[in-house]
Coordinates of C-alpha atoms in Angstrom, one line a residue:
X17 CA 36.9 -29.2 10.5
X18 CA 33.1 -29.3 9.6
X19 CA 32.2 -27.8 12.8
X20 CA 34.9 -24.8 11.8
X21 CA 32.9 -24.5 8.5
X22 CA 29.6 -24.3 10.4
X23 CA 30.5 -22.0 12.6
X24 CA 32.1 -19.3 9.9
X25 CA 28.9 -20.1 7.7
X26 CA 26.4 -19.3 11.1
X27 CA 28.7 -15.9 11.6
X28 CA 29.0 -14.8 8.1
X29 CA 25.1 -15.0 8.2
X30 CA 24.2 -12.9 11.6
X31 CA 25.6 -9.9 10.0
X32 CA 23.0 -9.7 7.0
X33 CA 20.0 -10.8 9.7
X34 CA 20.9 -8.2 11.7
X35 CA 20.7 -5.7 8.9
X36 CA 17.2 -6.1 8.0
X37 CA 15.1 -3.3 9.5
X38 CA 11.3 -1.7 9.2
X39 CA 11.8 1.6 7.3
X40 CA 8.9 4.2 8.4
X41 CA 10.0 7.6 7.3
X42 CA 7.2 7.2 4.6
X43 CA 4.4 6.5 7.6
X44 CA 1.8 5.2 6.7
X45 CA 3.8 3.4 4.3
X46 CA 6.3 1.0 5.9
X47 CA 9.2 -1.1 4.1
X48 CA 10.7 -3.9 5.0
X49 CA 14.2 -4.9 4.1
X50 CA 13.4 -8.4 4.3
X51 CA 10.9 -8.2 1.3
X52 CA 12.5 -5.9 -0.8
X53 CA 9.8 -6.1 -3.3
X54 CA 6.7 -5.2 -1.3
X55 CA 5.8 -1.8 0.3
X56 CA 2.9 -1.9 3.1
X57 CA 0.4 0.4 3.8
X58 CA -0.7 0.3 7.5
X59 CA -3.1 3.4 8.3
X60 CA -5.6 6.0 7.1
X61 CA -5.6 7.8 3.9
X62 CA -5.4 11.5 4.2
X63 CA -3.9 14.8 1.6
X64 CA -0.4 13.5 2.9
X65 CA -0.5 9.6 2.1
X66 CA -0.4 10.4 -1.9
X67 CA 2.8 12.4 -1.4
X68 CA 4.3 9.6 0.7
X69 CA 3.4 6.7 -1.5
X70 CA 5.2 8.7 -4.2
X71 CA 8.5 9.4 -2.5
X72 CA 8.2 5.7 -0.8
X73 CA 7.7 3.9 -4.7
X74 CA 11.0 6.6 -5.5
X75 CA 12.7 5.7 -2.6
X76 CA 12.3 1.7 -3.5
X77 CA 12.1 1.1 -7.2
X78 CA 12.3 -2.8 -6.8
X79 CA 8.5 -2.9 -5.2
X80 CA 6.2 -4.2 -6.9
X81 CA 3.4 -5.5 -4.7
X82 CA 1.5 -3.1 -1.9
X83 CA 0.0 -4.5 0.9
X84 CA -3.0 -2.7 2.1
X85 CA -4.4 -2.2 5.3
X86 CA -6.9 0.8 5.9
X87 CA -9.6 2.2 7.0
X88 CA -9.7 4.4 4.3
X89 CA -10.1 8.2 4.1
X90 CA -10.9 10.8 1.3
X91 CA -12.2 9.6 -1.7
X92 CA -9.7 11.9 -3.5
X93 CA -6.8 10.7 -2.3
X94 CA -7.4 7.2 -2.7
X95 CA -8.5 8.2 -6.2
X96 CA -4.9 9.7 -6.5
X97 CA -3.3 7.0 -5.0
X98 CA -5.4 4.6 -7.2
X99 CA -3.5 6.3 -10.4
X100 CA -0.4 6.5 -9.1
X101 CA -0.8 2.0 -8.4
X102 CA -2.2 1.8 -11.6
X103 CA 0.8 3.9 -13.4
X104 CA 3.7 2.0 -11.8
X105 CA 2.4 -1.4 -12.3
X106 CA 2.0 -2.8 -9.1
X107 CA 0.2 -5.7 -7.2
X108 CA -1.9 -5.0 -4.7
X109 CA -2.5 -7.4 -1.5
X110 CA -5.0 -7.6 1.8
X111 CA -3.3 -10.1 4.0
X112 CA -5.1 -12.1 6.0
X113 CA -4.9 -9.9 8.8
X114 CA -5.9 -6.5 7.2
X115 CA -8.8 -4.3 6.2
X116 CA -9.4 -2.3 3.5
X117 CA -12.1 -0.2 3.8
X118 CA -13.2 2.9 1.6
X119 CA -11.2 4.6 -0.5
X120 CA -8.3 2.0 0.3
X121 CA -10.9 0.0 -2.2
X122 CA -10.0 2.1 -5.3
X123 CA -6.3 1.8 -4.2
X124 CA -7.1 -1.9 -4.5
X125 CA -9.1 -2.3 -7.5
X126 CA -6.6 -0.7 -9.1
X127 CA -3.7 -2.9 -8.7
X128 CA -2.1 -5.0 -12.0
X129 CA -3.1 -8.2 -9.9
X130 CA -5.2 -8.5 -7.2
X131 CA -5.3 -10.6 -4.3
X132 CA -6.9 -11.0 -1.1
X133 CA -7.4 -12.8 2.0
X134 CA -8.5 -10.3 4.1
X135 CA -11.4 -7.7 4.5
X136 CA -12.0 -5.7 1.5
X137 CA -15.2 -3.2 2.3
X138 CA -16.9 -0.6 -0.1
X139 CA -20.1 2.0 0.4
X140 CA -21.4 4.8 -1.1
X141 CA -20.3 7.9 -1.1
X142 CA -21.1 9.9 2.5
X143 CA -21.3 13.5 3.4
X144 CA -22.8 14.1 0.4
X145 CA -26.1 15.1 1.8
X146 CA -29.3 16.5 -0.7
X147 CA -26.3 18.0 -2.7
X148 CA -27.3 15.9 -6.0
X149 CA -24.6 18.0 -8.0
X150 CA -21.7 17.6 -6.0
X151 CA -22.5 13.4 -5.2
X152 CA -22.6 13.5 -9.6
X153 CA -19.4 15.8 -9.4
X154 CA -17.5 12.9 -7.3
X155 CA -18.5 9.9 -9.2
X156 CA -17.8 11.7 -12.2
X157 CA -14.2 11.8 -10.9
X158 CA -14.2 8.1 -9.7
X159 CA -15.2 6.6 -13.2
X160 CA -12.2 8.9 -14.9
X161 CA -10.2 8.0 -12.7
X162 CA -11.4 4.4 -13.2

């Protein structure tokens, strides 16, 4: 009789493991059914990966914790990103095997709680060149957006 029991218990159980699955229409943002409440970014930061993270934090409402791992990209769009963390409350995470370089940083900083255990990196601003005006121009958009 207990061995019946077992076996239903094992059986009812394969059906809901066999359900969880890696969602990537929101690439580089990737879901995991397993952890319902934590949304991953895995990849560089580019004019589509603000658009994404929106449709991806519609998409799942229950996340509350992104894990970030990224060589960064445009300043602007992690600056967007950064504001659109910051506005829906979330954690955000390195694990131990990622990097967050850039402006995955300001995507970072800007979580409600942070934590890490991987490689978080920052530098100055590049490209900017001799053109004083336009490095003042940037910053001035990374301390409002701070």
């Amino acid at each position: 009789m207990a061995a019946r029991v077992a076996l239903a218990v094992t059986a009812s159980a394969l059906p809901l493991a066999a359900q969880a699955e890696r969602i990537t229409d929101y690439a580089p943002f990737y879901y995991d059914t397993e952890n319902a409440t934590v949304l991953t970014l895995d990849g560089d930061i580019n004019s589509q990966t603000d658009f994404r993270l929106g449709r991806a934090l519609h998409a799942f409402p229950e996340v509350e914790t992104l894990m970030l791992s990224s060589n960064g990209g445009t300043v602007y769009d992690g600056l967007s990103m950064a504001t659109t963390i910051h506005d829906a409350g979330l954690k955000t995470h390195i694990p131990a095997d990622g990097e967050c370089f850039s402006a995955c940083a300001y995507m970072f900083f800007a979580g409600v709680e942070r934590g890490s255990e991987g490689k978080l990196g920052v530098h100055r601003l590049a490209g900017l060149g001799d053109d004083i005006t336009f490095g003042q121009e940037v910053l001035s958009e990374v301390f409002a957006s701070l």
